[in-house]
Structures are given as structure tokens and as C-alpha cells.
């Protein structure tokens, strides 16, 4: 007799070749080679008499798993065809229970087939019994999650994505002009022109045709001498060639005039033509335009070193809440008399932006760059659902 290698055959299987018995078989416990007619393993004494060389048997759990998997879908359509209420009950209770049972039986079947050393078959059935309920249950839970909870989360994801787009635009601006745009509450001649408006001019231009490199961020769009309007309604070719950007696509920028958000009679000290970038939480306003709230922009003053939570007016603060205070002071659109918490209590800004992981001193997040802030779903600045461009840990109920 010649020795025949079993190669990758599973331990515990008897193999016939050309009608003759092989001289060896592997022990299902320790893998040791034994004579084909051995009663027990010569290494670990495992009983080998129960191992048969006959055809493999179909695993019952694998069959049951596939049947229940198919039934879990069939019941849904059957009961929904009878009555819509039965369909809802089936989708929420009956079919998930049947599907989960199919999934569990499929897992059990795979384990049994793996341990059988080739005596049981039905692996494909078990995999199908696992896959079918997994796919449709995942789709069901995703749908229910979207209906109940995921919609607010999806809005937050879209808002974060918009912040990433603005981040990229500001980095392009920083590279082009060796610094981030300013965010002071007024312009170089003392006219109200807040951080959110300067942000829009930097990435889009005052007329959304790109930023003019001669701009000094004046509300009236004039150059440093006050003699030349850089953002004329009638733009010549030389002017357009001088522009930089827009640094972000108009579709993702959500640039709107302030009067679209607050209406023509409630824009405070700001001009009618002032543009801001708005967040993704769009709601219809009196203007008839579907638009979100303005995104607030604060630039860090790297020359300062304080982040005084108790004194918002500390002149050494790295960030200045006043950069957008007049804009926040316009209130909540469509709700006369309602003030934003961020306006009523400026300390909130320093609590929101403080990095509480630093315990040795009070320091803000992004102390060397800038902060973006969205009012979130409720449209109110300084509340729990506000969204920022860092990992904010502060919550109103845990104010310190």
C-alpha cells in the first residue's frame, strides 16, 4: 500500500480512492493520522468508531433557517395584502421575530457543520438563512430609525459636511492671502459688518462672484482709499480676472441676503445687500425663501491668551463674542421678542467653546484658527443642539 495524503481534507473524514481504503485518517480532535480502520486515536484515544465513510447528511437547522428566512418575507406581504394594520404588525413584531429565529438557526447550523468534520452538509442553505433576514431586517431598522430618529441626525451630518466645505474654502483663502479673514463686528471705517458677513465675502465675494484681492472687508465694498467700489453691479473683465474664487460651490455655500432670513424691516444696522452663509436647517420665512440661520464666524486672536468664561468682555480673550453679537441680537426670525440665549448671556459663548479637557487653565478649542457655529434645528443660538466645527462637550444643563 502507498500512503495517500489527505491534503486539505477536514479531520475525521474517511476517503475512498479507486475503490480502495486509504491507509490513514485524521482524528477530529487532535488531527493525528490513524489507520483507516482504527477504533480510537493512537494519540489522544478519541473514539473513531462513530465516523462513517457514507454520504454526508443535510443539517436540519440549515433547512429550517432557510425556510424561516423565506417565510419572514412572505408573511409580511401576505398580511399586508389582507389589511394594512396586519402588515404594520407583521413588519414590527411577527416578521422580525421569524427572521431573527432564522438567523439564529443559520448560525447554529454553520457551527454544527463546521464541527461535523464533513458528516453534515447544508452550509449554503445556512448562509442563505442568515443573509436573507439580515438584509431585510437591516433595511427595516434603517427605515424605522430614519423615521423616528435618523432625520435629525441626517441634518446634523449635512451641517457638518457644509462646515467641512467651508473649512476647505478658508484654507484656500489662508493659502492665497496668508491668513484667515477677519471677523470683527465692524469694518475698517466703523460700519457694522460682522464675522458672518466677512466669512461670506471671503469665500464667495460680496456679489458671489469671488473675492477681490484689494478688499479690506468694508461693508460698502470699497477699496482701502474709499474711491473704488470693488463689487460693482456692472463688472468688467479686468475686475473678474482679478477675483479669487469663489472658494466654495454656490450650491453648498447656502449664501443668502440677510433680508431673506429676517425680512426687510428687521435687519438692524446692516445693509440690505449684505450676504451671509446660512446653515442647512432650512425653514420658510416671511420673505417666502427657504433658508437656514446665518453661520457665525469667529477668528482667533493669536496675540491674546485668555478664555475668560466669567468675563466675556476681557480684552485678552482669544475669541470675541461681539464679532457676531449684533447679528445674534436680531432675534429669532418669525418670533418677535424672542432672544437667543447666546445674546442674552454672552458667557454661554465661552462655555460652549471652552476645551474642558484642558484642566490647568481655561482654553478654547481651535485657539489658533477660527470657530464656525450653527444655530441647529431649533434655530436658536446658544442651546444644546447648536453645531460647531469642533467636538463640543458643553451642554446647557451642565453649565459650569
Short mmCIF file of C-alpha atoms in Angstrom, two decimals:
data_model
loop_
_atom_site.label_atom_id
_atom_site.label_comp_id
_atom_site.label_asym_id
_atom_site.label_seq_id
_atom_site.Cartn_x
_atom_site.Cartn_y
_atom_site.Cartn_z
CA UNK A 1 0.00 0.00 0.00
CA UNK A 2 1.13 3.52 -0.65
CA UNK A 3 0.49 6.42 1.76
CA UNK A 4 -2.08 8.88 0.32
CA UNK A 5 -2.01 12.50 1.53
CA UNK A 6 -5.36 13.90 2.57
CA UNK A 7 -4.20 17.45 1.82
CA UNK A 8 -6.79 19.95 2.92
CA UNK A 9 -9.42 17.34 3.77
CA UNK A 10 -11.17 18.02 7.07
CA UNK A 11 -10.09 15.90 10.04
CA UNK A 12 -12.37 12.97 10.75
CA UNK A 13 -13.32 12.20 7.12
CA UNK A 14 -12.82 8.79 5.54
CA UNK A 15 -11.83 9.00 1.89
CA UNK A 16 -12.04 6.29 -0.76
CA UNK A 17 -9.80 6.30 -3.82
CA UNK A 18 -10.37 3.88 -6.79
CA UNK A 19 -12.41 1.63 -4.55
CA UNK A 20 -9.59 1.06 -2.04
CA UNK A 21 -9.41 2.29 1.52
CA UNK A 22 -6.78 4.87 2.34
CA UNK A 23 -4.23 3.89 4.92
CA UNK A 24 -4.75 7.00 7.07
CA UNK A 25 -7.42 9.24 8.51
CA UNK A 26 -7.18 12.32 10.68
CA UNK A 27 -8.51 12.36 14.23
CA UNK A 28 -11.32 15.00 14.52
CA UNK A 29 -9.97 16.04 17.93
CA UNK A 30 -6.19 16.31 17.58
CA UNK A 31 -5.65 15.83 13.82
CA UNK A 32 -3.30 12.87 14.23
CA UNK A 33 -3.10 10.42 11.31
CA UNK A 34 -4.51 6.98 12.15
CA UNK A 35 -5.10 3.76 10.16
CA UNK A 36 -8.39 3.90 8.32
CA UNK A 37 -9.84 1.02 10.35
CA UNK A 38 -8.66 2.34 13.74
CA UNK A 39 -11.18 2.18 16.59
CA UNK A 40 -9.56 5.00 18.56
CA UNK A 41 -6.92 7.65 18.04
CA UNK A 42 -3.44 6.44 18.78
CA UNK A 43 -2.52 9.87 20.13
CA UNK A 44 -5.46 11.09 22.22
CA UNK A 45 -7.58 7.89 22.41
CA UNK A 46 -10.58 9.63 20.84
CA UNK A 47 -13.26 7.14 19.77
CA UNK A 48 -13.25 6.86 15.97
CA UNK A 49 -15.87 4.18 15.51
CA UNK A 50 -18.70 6.71 15.01
CA UNK A 51 -17.03 8.22 11.93
CA UNK A 52 -18.65 6.87 8.81
CA UNK A 53 -17.47 6.90 5.25
CA UNK A 54 -21.02 7.16 3.95
CA UNK A 55 -22.54 10.24 2.25
CA UNK A 56 -22.98 13.43 4.28
CA UNK A 57 -26.32 14.22 5.94
CA UNK A 58 -28.19 17.52 5.42
CA UNK A 59 -28.26 19.60 8.59
CA UNK A 60 -31.83 20.14 9.80
CA UNK A 61 -31.14 23.56 11.28
CA UNK A 62 -29.79 24.76 7.93
CA UNK A 63 -33.02 23.72 6.22
CA UNK A 64 -35.16 25.32 8.96
CA UNK A 65 -33.12 28.52 8.75
CA UNK A 66 -33.73 28.94 5.03
CA UNK A 67 -37.44 28.09 5.32
CA UNK A 68 -38.00 30.61 8.12
CA UNK A 69 -35.99 33.27 6.28
CA UNK A 70 -38.27 32.97 3.26
CA UNK A 71 -41.33 32.80 5.50
CA UNK A 72 -40.35 36.02 7.28
CA UNK A 73 -40.67 37.92 3.98
CA UNK A 74 -43.71 36.00 2.69
CA UNK A 75 -45.67 36.74 5.88
CA UNK A 76 -45.05 40.44 5.50
CA UNK A 77 -46.55 40.58 2.01
CA UNK A 78 -49.33 38.14 2.88
CA UNK A 79 -50.55 40.00 5.97
CA UNK A 80 -50.08 43.42 4.35
CA UNK A 81 -52.28 42.23 1.47
CA UNK A 82 -55.02 41.29 3.90
CA UNK A 83 -55.03 44.56 5.86
CA UNK A 84 -52.65 47.47 6.31
CA UNK A 85 -52.75 47.17 10.12
CA UNK A 86 -51.82 43.49 9.91
CA UNK A 87 -48.97 44.50 7.62
CA UNK A 88 -47.68 47.02 10.16
CA UNK A 89 -47.92 44.49 13.00
CA UNK A 90 -46.14 41.91 10.85
CA UNK A 91 -43.36 44.36 9.95
CA UNK A 92 -42.82 45.45 13.55
CA UNK A 93 -43.36 42.23 15.52
CA UNK A 94 -44.05 38.95 13.69
CA UNK A 95 -41.65 39.07 10.73
CA UNK A 96 -38.64 40.36 12.71
CA UNK A 97 -39.18 37.54 15.25
CA UNK A 98 -39.30 34.92 12.48
CA UNK A 99 -36.32 36.49 10.74
CA UNK A 100 -34.23 36.57 13.91
CA UNK A 101 -35.10 32.91 14.57
CA UNK A 102 -33.93 32.06 11.05
CA UNK A 103 -30.72 33.96 11.62
CA UNK A 104 -30.01 32.16 14.92
CA UNK A 105 -30.72 28.73 13.42
CA UNK A 106 -28.44 29.54 10.50
CA UNK A 107 -25.59 30.40 12.86
CA UNK A 108 -26.18 27.21 14.83
CA UNK A 109 -26.21 25.20 11.60
CA UNK A 110 -22.89 26.66 10.47
CA UNK A 111 -21.33 25.75 13.81
CA UNK A 112 -22.70 22.20 13.62
CA UNK A 113 -21.48 21.72 10.05
CA UNK A 114 -18.04 23.02 10.98
CA UNK A 115 -17.78 20.61 13.93
CA UNK A 116 -19.10 17.61 11.99
CA UNK A 117 -15.82 17.09 10.14
CA UNK A 118 -17.64 16.70 6.84
CA UNK A 119 -20.51 14.49 8.03
CA UNK A 120 -23.11 17.29 7.70
CA UNK A 121 -23.93 19.40 4.66
CA UNK A 122 -26.12 22.46 4.08
CA UNK A 123 -23.63 25.28 4.52
CA UNK A 124 -25.11 27.18 1.57
CA UNK A 125 -28.62 26.87 3.00
CA UNK A 126 -27.43 28.16 6.37
CA UNK A 127 -25.67 31.13 4.78
CA UNK A 128 -28.81 31.98 2.82
CA UNK A 129 -30.87 31.64 6.00
CA UNK A 130 -28.57 34.16 7.67
CA UNK A 131 -28.22 36.57 4.76
CA UNK A 132 -31.90 37.00 3.83
CA UNK A 133 -33.18 38.18 7.24
CA UNK A 134 -30.01 40.17 7.89
CA UNK A 135 -30.52 42.20 4.71
CA UNK A 136 -34.20 42.93 5.09
CA UNK A 137 -34.09 43.46 8.86
CA UNK A 138 -31.24 45.92 8.37
CA UNK A 139 -33.30 47.77 5.77
CA UNK A 140 -36.32 47.78 8.10
CA UNK A 141 -34.36 49.10 11.08
CA UNK A 142 -32.70 51.76 8.92
CA UNK A 143 -36.10 52.88 7.70
CA UNK A 144 -37.61 52.96 11.18
CA UNK A 145 -34.52 54.70 12.52
CA UNK A 146 -34.74 57.31 9.80
CA UNK A 147 -38.42 57.86 10.52
CA UNK A 148 -38.02 58.13 14.28
CA UNK A 149 -34.52 59.41 14.94
CA UNK A 150 -32.25 59.48 11.92
CA UNK A 151 -33.76 62.53 10.28
CA UNK A 152 -32.29 64.95 12.86
CA UNK A 153 -29.02 63.04 12.67
CA UNK A 154 -29.02 63.31 8.87
CA UNK A 155 -29.47 67.08 9.20
CA UNK A 156 -26.51 67.20 11.57
CA UNK A 157 -24.38 65.20 9.14
CA UNK A 158 -25.29 67.60 6.31
CA UNK A 159 -24.42 70.56 8.51
CA UNK A 160 -21.06 69.04 9.42
CA UNK A 161 -20.45 68.41 5.72
CA UNK A 162 -21.15 72.07 4.98
CA UNK A 163 -18.66 73.04 7.69
CA UNK A 164 -16.05 70.80 6.04
CA UNK A 165 -16.68 72.60 2.74
CA UNK A 166 -16.26 75.98 4.45
CA UNK A 167 -13.12 74.71 6.21
CA UNK A 168 -11.63 73.80 2.83
CA UNK A 169 -12.59 77.20 1.42
CA UNK A 170 -11.00 79.04 4.35
CA UNK A 171 -7.82 77.03 3.98
CA UNK A 172 -7.68 78.07 0.31
CA UNK A 173 -8.19 81.68 1.39
CA UNK A 174 -5.48 81.29 4.04
CA UNK A 175 -3.08 79.89 1.45
CA UNK A 176 -3.89 82.66 -1.04
CA UNK A 177 -3.73 85.59 1.37
CA UNK A 178 -1.54 84.27 4.19
CA UNK A 179 -4.18 84.41 6.88
CA UNK A 180 -7.82 83.77 7.68
CA UNK A 181 -10.38 86.54 7.08
CA UNK A 182 -11.11 88.89 9.99
CA UNK A 183 -14.31 88.62 12.00
CA UNK A 184 -14.58 92.00 13.75
CA UNK A 185 -18.05 93.37 14.42
CA UNK A 186 -17.36 96.49 12.35
CA UNK A 187 -15.32 97.25 9.26
CA UNK A 188 -12.26 99.48 8.90
CA UNK A 189 -14.37 102.66 8.87
CA UNK A 190 -16.57 101.67 11.79
CA UNK A 191 -19.63 100.43 9.89
CA UNK A 192 -21.46 97.29 11.17
CA UNK A 193 -20.08 94.34 9.21
CA UNK A 194 -19.98 91.23 11.37
CA UNK A 195 -17.99 87.99 11.28
CA UNK A 196 -20.66 86.02 9.42
CA UNK A 197 -20.70 88.61 6.64
CA UNK A 198 -16.93 88.73 6.37
CA UNK A 199 -16.93 84.93 6.10
CA UNK A 200 -19.30 85.11 3.13
CA UNK A 201 -17.22 87.79 1.40
CA UNK A 202 -14.02 85.79 1.90
CA UNK A 203 -15.26 82.58 0.31
CA UNK A 204 -17.83 83.95 -2.18
CA UNK A 205 -17.31 87.70 -2.58
CA UNK A 206 -19.90 90.35 -1.77
CA UNK A 207 -21.67 89.64 -5.06
CA UNK A 208 -20.97 85.87 -5.02
CA UNK A 209 -18.58 86.22 -8.00
CA UNK A 210 -15.40 85.76 -5.99
CA UNK A 211 -13.28 87.68 -3.51
CA UNK A 212 -11.43 90.76 -4.72
CA UNK A 213 -7.80 90.75 -3.52
CA UNK A 214 -7.88 94.53 -2.91
CA UNK A 215 -10.72 94.20 -0.44
CA UNK A 216 -10.24 95.35 3.16
CA UNK A 217 -13.65 93.91 4.16
CA UNK A 218 -15.61 97.13 4.06
CA UNK A 219 -19.39 96.87 4.26
CA UNK A 220 -19.73 99.17 1.25
CA UNK A 221 -17.30 97.10 -0.85
CA UNK A 222 -14.88 99.99 -1.34
CA UNK A 223 -11.11 99.66 -1.63
CA UNK A 224 -8.77 100.97 1.15
CA UNK A 225 -8.87 104.50 -0.29
CA UNK A 226 -12.66 104.60 -0.42
CA UNK A 227 -12.50 105.69 -4.05
CA UNK A 228 -13.22 102.45 -5.92
CA UNK A 229 -16.11 100.06 -5.49
CA UNK A 230 -14.67 96.54 -5.85
CA UNK A 231 -18.05 94.84 -6.16
CA UNK A 232 -19.90 96.91 -8.77
CA UNK A 233 -23.21 95.76 -10.18
CA UNK A 234 -21.61 96.14 -13.61
CA UNK A 235 -18.38 94.13 -13.57
CA UNK A 236 -15.77 94.49 -16.29
CA UNK A 237 -13.41 91.74 -17.46
CA UNK A 238 -10.41 93.13 -15.58
CA UNK A 239 -12.37 93.07 -12.36
CA UNK A 240 -13.46 89.46 -12.86
CA UNK A 241 -9.92 88.38 -13.78
CA UNK A 242 -8.68 89.85 -10.51
CA UNK A 243 -11.16 87.88 -8.41
CA UNK A 244 -10.17 84.85 -6.35
CA UNK A 245 -12.67 82.03 -6.04
CA UNK A 246 -15.44 81.60 -5.22
CA UNK A 247 -13.67 79.20 -2.89
CA UNK A 248 -16.76 77.09 -2.32
CA UNK A 249 -19.53 75.97 -4.71
CA UNK A 250 -22.61 78.18 -4.54
CA UNK A 251 -24.88 75.16 -4.02
CA UNK A 252 -23.13 74.10 -0.81
CA UNK A 253 -22.41 77.64 0.40
CA UNK A 254 -26.11 78.47 1.01
CA UNK A 255 -25.39 82.18 0.57
CA UNK A 256 -28.44 84.40 1.10
CA UNK A 257 -29.12 88.04 1.73
CA UNK A 258 -29.86 88.91 5.34
CA UNK A 259 -33.29 90.22 4.35
CA UNK A 260 -34.17 86.68 3.14
CA UNK A 261 -33.70 85.46 6.71
CA UNK A 262 -35.07 88.32 8.81
CA UNK A 263 -37.21 90.30 6.41
CA UNK A 264 -36.62 93.82 5.14
CA UNK A 265 -37.75 95.52 8.35
CA UNK A 266 -35.64 93.62 10.85
CA UNK A 267 -32.02 93.64 9.78
CA UNK A 268 -30.86 96.14 12.36
CA UNK A 269 -27.78 98.18 11.43
CA UNK A 270 -26.87 96.04 8.42
CA UNK A 271 -27.30 96.91 4.76
CA UNK A 272 -29.97 95.39 2.51
CA UNK A 273 -27.40 93.79 0.23
CA UNK A 274 -25.40 92.02 2.94
CA UNK A 275 -24.90 88.32 2.25
CA UNK A 276 -24.34 85.58 4.86
CA UNK A 277 -23.75 81.84 4.61
CA UNK A 278 -26.75 80.01 6.06
CA UNK A 279 -26.86 76.58 7.68
CA UNK A 280 -28.68 73.55 6.25
CA UNK A 281 -31.70 73.74 8.57
CA UNK A 282 -33.92 75.42 6.03
CA UNK A 283 -37.29 76.86 7.03
CA UNK A 284 -39.66 79.15 5.19
CA UNK A 285 -39.56 82.80 6.26
CA UNK A 286 -41.83 85.76 5.62
CA UNK A 287 -39.75 86.51 2.55
CA UNK A 288 -41.00 83.24 1.06
CA UNK A 289 -37.45 81.91 0.80
CA UNK A 290 -36.49 78.54 2.28
CA UNK A 291 -33.31 79.38 4.17
CA UNK A 292 -31.46 78.44 7.35
CA UNK A 293 -29.92 80.65 10.02
CA UNK A 294 -26.67 82.56 9.39
CA UNK A 295 -23.47 80.71 10.22
CA UNK A 296 -21.47 82.64 12.80
CA UNK A 297 -17.74 83.03 12.22
CA UNK A 298 -15.18 83.98 14.87
CA UNK A 299 -11.48 84.38 14.14
CA UNK A 300 -8.96 83.67 16.90
CA UNK A 301 -6.68 86.49 18.02
CA UNK A 302 -3.40 84.62 18.45
CA UNK A 303 -1.86 87.62 20.26
CA UNK A 304 -4.19 87.08 23.21
CA UNK A 305 -4.06 84.27 25.75
CA UNK A 306 -7.28 84.32 27.79
CA UNK A 307 -10.58 82.49 27.59
CA UNK A 308 -12.45 84.09 30.48
CA UNK A 309 -15.72 82.25 30.99
CA UNK A 310 -16.71 84.61 33.80
CA UNK A 311 -15.83 87.85 31.99
CA UNK A 312 -16.88 87.87 28.32
CA UNK A 313 -15.53 91.42 27.98
CA UNK A 314 -11.97 90.54 29.00
CA UNK A 315 -9.84 92.31 26.34
CA UNK A 316 -7.32 89.43 26.46
CA UNK A 317 -9.84 86.83 25.29
CA UNK A 318 -8.68 84.88 22.25
CA UNK A 319 -12.21 85.00 20.84
CA UNK A 320 -14.54 87.99 20.96
CA UNK A 321 -18.24 87.23 21.27
CA UNK A 322 -19.01 90.73 19.95
CA UNK A 323 -17.92 89.69 16.45
CA UNK A 324 -21.48 88.49 15.75
CA UNK A 325 -23.37 89.99 18.69
CA UNK A 326 -25.34 92.47 16.57
CA UNK A 327 -26.38 89.69 14.19
CA UNK A 328 -27.49 87.45 17.05
CA UNK A 329 -29.29 90.45 18.51
CA UNK A 330 -31.73 90.47 15.58
CA UNK A 331 -33.56 87.68 17.43
CA UNK A 332 -35.33 84.58 16.15
CA UNK A 333 -36.98 85.10 12.74
CA UNK A 334 -40.76 84.98 12.88
CA UNK A 335 -40.82 85.12 16.68
CA UNK A 336 -40.88 88.79 17.70
CA UNK A 337 -39.40 89.49 21.12
CA UNK A 338 -37.64 86.14 21.42
CA UNK A 339 -33.92 86.49 22.11
CA UNK A 340 -31.20 83.94 21.54
CA UNK A 341 -29.60 82.63 24.77
CA UNK A 342 -26.23 83.49 23.24
CA UNK A 343 -27.32 87.15 23.06
CA UNK A 344 -28.94 87.26 26.49
CA UNK A 345 -25.90 85.71 28.19
CA UNK A 346 -22.58 86.08 26.30
CA UNK A 347 -20.91 83.81 28.86
CA UNK A 348 -22.55 80.92 27.01
CA UNK A 349 -20.23 81.51 24.05
CA UNK A 350 -17.15 80.97 26.24
CA UNK A 351 -18.70 77.94 27.93
CA UNK A 352 -19.56 76.38 24.57
CA UNK A 353 -16.12 76.95 23.09
CA UNK A 354 -14.05 76.03 26.13
CA UNK A 355 -11.90 72.91 25.91
CA UNK A 356 -12.76 71.20 29.19
CA UNK A 357 -10.13 68.52 28.62
CA UNK A 358 -7.51 71.15 29.50
CA UNK A 359 -7.73 71.46 33.28
CA UNK A 360 -4.71 73.64 34.05
CA UNK A 361 -6.29 76.77 32.56
CA UNK A 362 -9.29 77.91 30.56
CA UNK A 363 -8.54 77.49 26.85
CA UNK A 364 -10.80 77.48 23.80
CA UNK A 365 -10.95 74.94 21.03
CA UNK A 366 -9.14 76.00 17.84
CA UNK A 367 -7.20 78.72 19.65
CA UNK A 368 -5.09 79.39 16.55
CA UNK A 369 -7.71 79.49 13.80
CA UNK A 370 -11.47 80.09 13.84
CA UNK A 371 -14.85 78.84 15.03
CA UNK A 372 -17.98 78.17 12.99
CA UNK A 373 -21.35 77.97 14.74
CA UNK A 374 -24.78 76.91 13.50
CA UNK A 375 -27.98 77.50 15.49
CA UNK A 376 -29.03 73.91 14.81
CA UNK A 377 -32.52 72.52 14.40
CA UNK A 378 -34.23 74.90 16.83
CA UNK A 379 -32.84 77.98 15.07
CA UNK A 380 -31.67 79.46 18.37
CA UNK A 381 -28.02 80.26 19.15
CA UNK A 382 -26.66 79.08 22.49
CA UNK A 383 -28.75 75.93 23.00
CA UNK A 384 -27.97 72.23 23.26
CA UNK A 385 -28.44 71.42 19.58
CA UNK A 386 -26.00 74.04 18.28
CA UNK A 387 -23.43 72.62 15.84
CA UNK A 388 -19.81 73.76 15.75
CA UNK A 389 -16.66 72.81 13.85
CA UNK A 390 -15.11 71.04 16.85
CA UNK A 391 -16.13 68.39 19.36
CA UNK A 392 -18.26 70.48 21.70
CA UNK A 393 -18.71 68.87 25.13
CA UNK A 394 -20.72 71.64 26.80
CA UNK A 395 -24.44 71.24 27.38
CA UNK A 396 -26.79 73.86 28.89
CA UNK A 397 -27.76 71.59 31.79
CA UNK A 398 -24.08 71.17 32.75
CA UNK A 399 -23.00 74.79 32.62
CA UNK A 400 -20.05 75.38 34.88
#
